[in-house]
CSV table of C-alpha atoms in Angstrom, one decimal:
chain,number,residue,atom,x,y,z
D,262,MET,CA,-0.1,0.0,0.1
D,263,LYS,CA,1.3,3.4,-0.7
D,264,LYS,CA,2.3,5.6,2.2
D,265,LYS,CA,0.5,8.9,2.9
D,266,LYS,CA,2.1,12.1,1.5
D,267,ARG,CA,2.8,14.0,5.0
D,268,VAL,CA,1.0,17.4,4.3
D,269,THR,CA,3.2,20.8,5.2
D,270,MET,CA,2.7,24.2,5.6
D,271,GLN,CA,4.1,24.9,2.1
D,272,ASP,CA,1.3,22.9,1.1
D,273,ILE,CA,-1.3,24.8,2.7
D,274,ALA,CA,0.2,28.4,2.1
D,275,ASP,CA,0.3,27.0,-2.6
D,276,ALA,CA,-2.8,25.9,-1.6
D,277,LEU,CA,-3.7,29.8,-0.8
D,278,GLY,CA,-1.3,31.4,-2.1
D,279,VAL,CA,0.3,32.8,0.6
D,280,SER,CA,4.0,32.6,2.4
D,281,LYS,CA,4.9,30.1,4.3
D,282,VAL,CA,5.7,32.1,7.0
D,283,THR,CA,1.5,33.2,7.1
D,284,VAL,CA,0.2,29.7,7.5
D,285,SER,CA,3.0,29.3,10.4
D,286,LYS,CA,1.7,32.7,12.1
D,287,ALA,CA,-2.3,31.5,11.7
D,288,LEU,CA,-1.8,28.3,12.9
D,289,ASN,CA,0.6,29.4,15.9
D,290,ASP,CA,-2.1,32.4,16.6
D,291,LYS,CA,0.5,34.7,15.9
D,292,ASP,CA,-0.5,38.7,15.2
D,293,GLY,CA,0.2,39.5,11.8
D,294,VAL,CA,-2.6,37.7,9.8
D,295,GLY,CA,-5.9,39.0,9.4
D,296,PRO,CA,-8.9,37.5,10.7
D,297,GLU,CA,-10.7,36.0,7.5
D,298,LEU,CA,-7.4,34.7,6.3
D,299,LYS,CA,-6.3,33.2,9.7
D,300,GLU,CA,-9.7,31.4,9.3
D,301,ASP,CA,-8.9,30.1,5.4
D,302,ILE,CA,-5.7,28.9,6.9
D,303,LEU,CA,-7.3,26.5,9.8
D,304,GLN,CA,-10.0,25.6,7.6
D,305,THR,CA,-7.5,24.4,4.7
D,306,ALA,CA,-4.9,22.6,7.3
D,307,GLU,CA,-7.7,21.1,8.7
D,308,ALA,CA,-9.5,19.6,5.0
D,309,PHE,CA,-5.3,18.7,4.1
D,310,GLY,CA,-5.2,17.0,7.2
D,311,TYR,CA,-2.6,18.7,8.8
D,312,GLN,CA,-0.9,17.8,11.5
D,313,LEU,CA,0.7,20.8,14.1
D,314,THR,CA,3.6,19.7,15.6
D,315,LYS,CA,6.9,21.2,17.9
D,316,LYS,CA,8.8,20.6,14.8
D,317,ASN,CA,6.2,22.2,12.5
D,318,ILE,CA,6.6,25.3,14.6
D,319,GLU,CA,10.5,25.1,14.9
D,320,ASP,CA,10.9,24.4,11.2
D,321,VAL,CA,9.7,28.0,10.1
D,322,LYS,CA,11.4,30.8,11.2
D,323,GLU,CA,10.4,34.8,11.1
D,324,PRO,CA,12.5,36.3,8.6
D,325,LYS,CA,15.5,39.0,9.7
D,326,ASN,CA,14.4,42.7,9.4
D,327,ILE,CA,16.8,44.5,8.2
D,328,VAL,CA,16.6,48.5,9.1
D,329,ILE,CA,18.2,50.9,6.3
D,330,PHE,CA,18.9,54.4,7.6
D,331,LEU,CA,18.4,57.1,4.7
D,332,ASP,CA,18.5,61.3,4.7
D,333,HIS,CA,15.1,62.1,3.9
D,334,LYS,CA,16.3,64.7,1.9
D,335,TYR,CA,16.4,62.4,-1.1
D,336,PHE,CA,12.8,61.7,-0.9
D,337,SER,CA,11.5,65.2,-1.2
D,338,GLU,CA,9.7,66.6,-3.7
D,339,ASP,CA,12.3,68.7,-5.3
D,340,THR,CA,15.5,66.5,-5.5
D,341,LYS,CA,16.2,64.9,-8.8
D,342,ALA,CA,19.3,62.7,-7.1
D,343,TYR,CA,18.2,58.9,-7.3
D,344,PHE,CA,21.6,57.8,-6.4
D,345,TYR,CA,21.1,56.7,-2.9
D,346,VAL,CA,17.3,56.0,-4.0
D,347,LYS,CA,18.5,53.5,-6.7
D,348,MET,CA,20.9,52.1,-4.0
D,349,TYR,CA,18.5,51.3,-1.6
D,350,HIS,CA,15.8,49.4,-4.1
D,351,MET,CA,18.8,47.2,-5.4
D,352,ILE,CA,19.9,46.4,-1.4
D,353,ALA,CA,15.9,45.9,-0.7
D,354,LYS,CA,16.1,43.5,-3.7
D,355,TYR,CA,19.1,42.0,-2.4
D,356,LEU,CA,17.7,41.0,0.9
D,357,SER,CA,14.5,39.7,-0.5
D,358,GLU,CA,16.3,37.3,-1.9
D,359,MET,CA,18.0,36.1,0.6
D,360,GLY,CA,15.2,36.2,2.6
D,361,PHE,CA,15.3,39.2,4.6
D,362,ILE,CA,12.7,41.5,5.3
D,363,GLY,CA,14.5,45.0,4.5
D,364,THR,CA,12.7,48.4,6.0
D,365,LEU,CA,13.3,51.7,4.8
D,366,SER,CA,13.7,54.4,8.2
D,367,THR,CA,14.4,58.2,6.4
D,368,VAL,CA,16.5,60.4,8.8
D,369,ASN,CA,16.0,64.2,9.7
D,370,PRO,CA,18.7,65.6,10.5
D,371,MET,CA,16.5,68.1,13.2
D,372,ASP,CA,15.3,64.3,14.9
D,373,HIS,CA,18.8,64.3,16.8
D,374,GLY,CA,18.7,60.5,16.6
D,375,LYS,CA,14.8,60.2,17.6
D,376,GLU,CA,14.3,58.1,14.7
D,377,LEU,CA,16.6,55.8,15.3
D,378,GLU,CA,15.2,54.8,18.8
D,379,LYS,CA,11.7,55.1,17.4
D,380,THR,CA,12.3,52.9,14.8
D,381,LEU,CA,14.1,50.0,17.2
D,382,GLU,CA,11.2,50.4,19.4
D,383,SER,CA,8.5,49.8,17.0
D,384,GLN,CA,10.0,46.9,15.5
D,385,ASN,CA,11.9,44.0,15.7
D,386,THR,CA,15.1,44.6,14.3
D,387,ASP,CA,17.9,42.3,13.6
D,388,GLY,CA,20.3,44.6,11.5
D,389,ILE,CA,20.8,48.0,11.0
D,390,ILE,CA,22.2,49.0,6.9
D,391,ILE,CA,23.4,52.7,6.7
D,392,LEU,CA,23.6,54.3,3.6
D,393,GLY,CA,25.4,57.6,2.8
D,394,ASN,CA,26.7,60.1,5.1
D,395,LEU,CA,23.8,60.9,8.0
D,396,GLU,CA,24.1,63.6,11.1
D,397,GLU,CA,26.9,62.8,13.8
D,398,GLU,CA,24.6,62.7,16.2
D,399,PHE,CA,22.6,60.1,14.8
D,400,LEU,CA,25.6,58.0,14.1
D,401,MET,CA,26.9,58.8,17.6
D,402,LYS,CA,23.4,56.9,18.7
D,403,VAL,CA,24.1,53.7,16.1
D,404,ARG,CA,27.4,53.2,17.4
D,405,GLN,CA,25.8,52.4,21.1
D,406,VAL,CA,23.6,50.1,19.6
D,407,ASN,CA,24.3,46.3,19.7
D,408,LEU,CA,22.9,45.4,16.8
D,409,PRO,CA,24.6,44.1,13.6
D,410,ARG,CA,25.2,46.6,11.2
D,411,VAL,CA,26.7,47.6,8.1
D,412,PHE,CA,27.8,51.0,6.3
D,413,VAL,CA,27.3,52.1,2.8
D,414,ASP,CA,28.7,54.7,1.0
D,415,TYR,CA,30.2,55.9,4.5
D,416,TYR,CA,33.7,55.1,6.6
D,417,ASP,CA,32.8,55.4,9.9
D,418,GLU,CA,36.6,55.7,11.8
D,419,TRP,CA,35.3,55.7,15.5
D,420,CYS,CA,32.9,52.4,14.6
D,421,ASN,CA,35.1,48.8,14.2
D,422,THR,CA,32.4,47.9,11.7
D,423,ASP,CA,32.3,47.0,8.1
D,424,CYS,CA,31.5,49.3,5.0
D,425,VAL,CA,30.9,49.3,1.7
D,426,LEU,CA,32.7,51.7,-0.4
D,427,SER,CA,33.0,52.8,-4.2
D,428,GLU,CA,36.6,52.6,-4.8
D,429,ASN,CA,36.8,56.9,-5.6
D,430,ILE,CA,40.4,57.1,-5.6
D,431,TYR,CA,42.2,55.5,-8.4
D,432,SER,CA,39.2,55.7,-10.3
D,433,THR,CA,39.3,59.3,-10.2
D,434,TYR,CA,43.1,59.4,-10.8
D,435,GLU,CA,41.9,57.4,-13.8
D,436,ILE,CA,39.7,60.1,-15.0
D,437,THR,CA,42.1,62.9,-14.7
D,438,LYS,CA,44.4,60.9,-16.6
D,439,HIS,CA,41.5,60.6,-19.6
D,440,LEU,CA,41.8,64.5,-19.3
D,441,LEU,CA,45.3,64.7,-19.0
D,442,ASN,CA,45.9,62.0,-22.1
D,443,TYR,CA,43.6,65.2,-24.1
D,444,GLY,CA,46.4,66.9,-23.9
D,445,HIS,CA,44.6,69.5,-20.5
D,446,HIS,CA,47.5,70.4,-17.8
D,447,ALA,CA,45.3,73.0,-16.4
D,448,ILE,CA,42.6,71.3,-14.3
D,449,GLY,CA,40.6,72.5,-11.7
D,450,PHE,CA,38.6,70.1,-8.9
D,451,VAL,CA,34.4,70.9,-8.5
D,452,GLY,CA,33.8,69.4,-4.7
D,453,SER,CA,34.1,70.8,-1.2
D,454,ILE,CA,36.7,68.5,-0.1
D,455,THR,CA,36.2,68.1,3.9
D,456,VAL,CA,32.4,67.8,3.7
D,457,THR,CA,32.2,64.2,2.5
D,458,GLN,CA,34.7,60.8,2.9
D,459,SER,CA,33.4,60.4,-1.0
D,460,ILE,CA,34.9,63.8,-1.9
D,461,SER,CA,38.0,63.8,-0.2
D,462,ASP,CA,38.7,60.3,-1.6
D,463,ARG,CA,38.1,61.7,-5.2
D,464,TYR,CA,39.8,65.0,-5.1
D,465,LEU,CA,42.9,62.5,-3.6
D,466,GLY,CA,42.5,60.8,-7.2
D,467,TYR,CA,43.0,64.0,-8.5
D,468,SER,CA,45.8,65.2,-6.9
D,469,ARG,CA,47.7,62.0,-7.8
D,470,ALA,CA,47.0,62.3,-11.5
D,471,LEU,CA,48.6,65.9,-11.4
D,472,MET,CA,51.5,65.0,-9.0
D,473,GLU,CA,52.9,62.2,-11.2
D,474,ARG,CA,53.1,65.1,-14.7
D,475,LYS,CA,54.5,67.4,-11.5
D,476,ILE,CA,51.5,69.6,-12.5
D,477,GLY,CA,51.0,72.0,-9.4
D,478,ILE,CA,47.7,72.5,-7.5
D,479,ARG,CA,46.1,75.8,-7.6
D,480,GLN,CA,43.7,76.9,-5.0
D,481,ASP,CA,41.7,79.4,-6.8
D,482,TRP,CA,40.9,76.6,-9.2
D,483,ILE,CA,39.6,74.3,-6.2
D,484,ILE,CA,36.3,75.1,-6.6
D,485,GLU,CA,33.2,74.5,-3.1
D,486,ASP,CA,29.8,72.9,-4.6
D,487,ARG,CA,28.5,72.9,-0.7
D,488,ASP,CA,28.1,73.4,2.7
D,489,PHE,CA,29.3,72.3,6.0
D,490,HIS,CA,25.8,70.4,6.1
D,491,ASN,CA,26.0,68.8,2.4
D,492,GLU,CA,23.8,71.3,0.7
D,493,ALA,CA,24.2,73.0,-2.8
D,494,ILE,CA,25.5,76.3,-2.8
D,495,ASP,CA,26.6,78.8,-5.4
D,496,PHE,CA,29.7,78.0,-7.2
D,497,HIS,CA,32.2,81.1,-7.7
D,498,LEU,CA,34.5,81.2,-10.5
D,499,PRO,CA,38.4,81.7,-11.2
D,500,GLU,CA,39.9,84.6,-13.0
D,501,ALA,CA,41.7,82.7,-14.6
D,502,MET,CA,39.9,79.8,-15.4
D,503,PRO,CA,41.4,76.2,-16.4
D,504,THR,CA,40.7,74.5,-19.5
D,505,ALA,CA,38.9,71.6,-17.8
D,506,PHE,CA,37.4,70.3,-14.3
D,507,VAL,CA,37.3,67.0,-12.5
D,508,CYS,CA,33.4,67.2,-10.9
D,509,ASN,CA,33.2,65.0,-7.4
D,510,CYS,CA,29.6,64.0,-8.5
D,511,ASP,CA,27.4,64.1,-11.7
D,512,GLU,CA,24.6,66.6,-10.0
D,513,THR,CA,27.9,68.8,-9.1
D,514,ALA,CA,28.6,68.5,-12.9
D,515,TYR,CA,25.1,69.2,-14.2
D,516,ARG,CA,24.7,72.6,-12.0
D,517,PHE,CA,28.1,73.5,-12.7
D,518,ILE,CA,28.1,73.2,-16.4
D,519,LYS,CA,24.8,75.7,-16.2
D,520,THR,CA,26.8,77.8,-13.9
D,521,LEU,CA,29.7,77.8,-17.1
D,522,ASN,CA,26.6,78.9,-19.7
D,523,GLN,CA,25.4,81.6,-17.9
D,524,LYS,CA,29.4,83.2,-17.9
D,525,GLY,CA,29.5,82.3,-21.6
D,526,TYR,CA,31.9,79.3,-21.8
D,527,GLN,CA,30.7,76.2,-23.6
D,528,VAL,CA,31.3,72.7,-22.7
D,529,PRO,CA,33.3,70.7,-24.2
D,530,ASP,CA,34.4,73.3,-26.4
D,531,ASP,CA,35.7,76.0,-23.9
D,532,VAL,CA,35.7,73.6,-20.9
D,533,SER,CA,35.8,69.9,-20.5
D,534,ILE,CA,34.2,68.7,-17.8
D,535,VAL,CA,34.6,64.7,-15.9
D,536,SER,CA,32.4,63.9,-13.1
D,537,PHE,CA,31.2,60.7,-11.1
D,538,ASP,CA,28.1,58.4,-10.2
D,539,ASN,CA,26.9,57.9,-13.6
D,540,ASP,CA,23.4,58.4,-12.6
D,541,ILE,CA,20.5,60.3,-14.4
D,542,TYR,CA,22.4,63.7,-14.2
D,543,ALA,CA,24.9,62.5,-16.4
D,544,GLU,CA,22.3,61.7,-19.0
D,545,ILE,CA,19.9,64.8,-18.7
D,546,SER,CA,23.4,67.1,-19.3
D,547,GLU,CA,23.9,69.1,-21.8
D,548,PRO,CA,26.3,67.3,-23.0
D,549,LYS,CA,26.2,63.7,-21.7
D,550,LEU,CA,28.6,63.8,-19.1
D,551,THR,CA,31.7,61.4,-19.6
D,552,THR,CA,32.1,59.8,-16.0
D,553,VAL,CA,33.0,57.1,-13.3
D,554,ALA,CA,30.0,54.6,-13.6
D,555,VAL,CA,29.6,53.6,-9.7
D,556,ASP,CA,28.7,49.6,-9.8
D,557,ILE,CA,25.5,49.7,-7.5
D,558,GLU,CA,24.8,46.7,-8.1
D,559,GLY,CA,28.3,45.0,-6.7
D,560,ILE,CA,27.8,47.6,-3.8
D,561,ALA,CA,24.6,46.2,-2.9
D,562,ARG,CA,25.2,42.4,-3.4
D,563,THR,CA,28.4,42.6,-1.1
D,564,THR,CA,26.2,44.8,1.8
D,565,VAL,CA,23.4,42.5,1.5
D,566,LYS,CA,26.5,39.3,2.2
D,567,LEU,CA,28.0,41.4,5.1
D,568,ILE,CA,25.0,41.6,6.9
D,569,LYS,CA,23.6,38.4,6.1
D,570,ARG,CA,27.0,36.7,7.3
D,571,LYS,CA,26.7,39.5,10.8
D,572,VAL,CA,23.4,38.3,11.7
D,573,LYS,CA,23.6,34.7,11.5
D,574,GLN,CA,27.2,34.8,12.7
D,575,LEU,CA,28.6,32.6,10.1
D,576,PRO,CA,32.2,31.8,11.3
D,577,SER,CA,33.4,32.8,8.2
D,578,TYR,CA,32.8,36.6,8.8
D,579,THR,CA,35.5,39.5,9.3
D,580,LYS,CA,35.3,42.9,9.8
D,581,ALA,CA,36.2,44.5,7.0
D,582,VAL,CA,36.3,47.5,4.7
D,583,SER,CA,35.0,46.5,0.9
D,584,MET,CA,36.0,48.4,-2.1
D,585,VAL,CA,34.2,47.6,-5.2
D,586,ASN,CA,35.2,49.2,-8.7
D,587,GLY,CA,33.3,51.8,-11.4
D,588,LYS,CA,34.7,52.2,-14.5
D,589,ILE,CA,34.7,55.4,-17.1
D,590,ILE,CA,31.4,55.6,-19.4
D,591,PHE,CA,32.7,58.0,-22.0
D,592,ARG,CA,30.2,60.2,-23.4
D,593,ASP,CA,30.6,64.0,-24.7
D,594,SER,CA,31.4,66.0,-22.6
D,595,VAL,CA,35.3,66.2,-23.2
D,596,ALA,CA,37.4,67.5,-25.9
D,597,LYS,CA,41.0,67.2,-27.2
D,598,LYS,CA,43.1,70.5,-26.2
């Protein structure tokens, strides 16, 4: 006589078109399932002859919840900066594929770190991902939280934890060399060097390329693009202009080209421009930008692998700073000198 197949939670889930976790919650009378759906699950389980045992309960574990913190300004109506939003969606996608839940929490500097406390109190949190540069007051509270965490596009020198960064120095060195190889020797830099780590690193790459050619760096060709709070400011052009500029990001390059046009300069005929990120600004800029493309997928994959290892406390896990390489996308913003 053929042995009868044992009914599983997955069988019930498939029959009703719901997840195995939802079935587990209903059968174990846990929160998170509506009364009508719970009744459907119980009736289906009974009809299938399902037997609830201790092993059944242990077989299904709640998915891990990872909270992703991001500055609220990237979701405001007046911004076109999709870089971090795209990064968030990619991280959330890979978390889902790993069986984790990615929960977004936007941070307002005026909250003074209260958003972190509120988020951790209101839900079960198994790990934290910090996306981008956030206010120091918020970061101080993050350092006090005893949870697995990974920083993305930010290196916390005061906290012994993992960071995933786009490789900035060598990539900017390479794109500055592209200008040098096109005959440009008078090259400026657009970016407030001390405001973010990314800008500092990109400035180092720019400086290294010039130093190799024994070209001095003129301070009047270093142009600020933002204030200490990371908010955009107006550009002030030097009296004697270089023939090219390295911009720290595409958004800055996009704004800078508009300023150049207003002052009577054309890109690339009068001034060549290169930048970093390969986000929407690289495409909508006129002309389109030659830029370093950040590998967003690679950063997201690396981030999710690290947080998974930390949450699951795998033996192979070690703390690290992970660098993800980018590549130059050649477009129309550079002309030969």
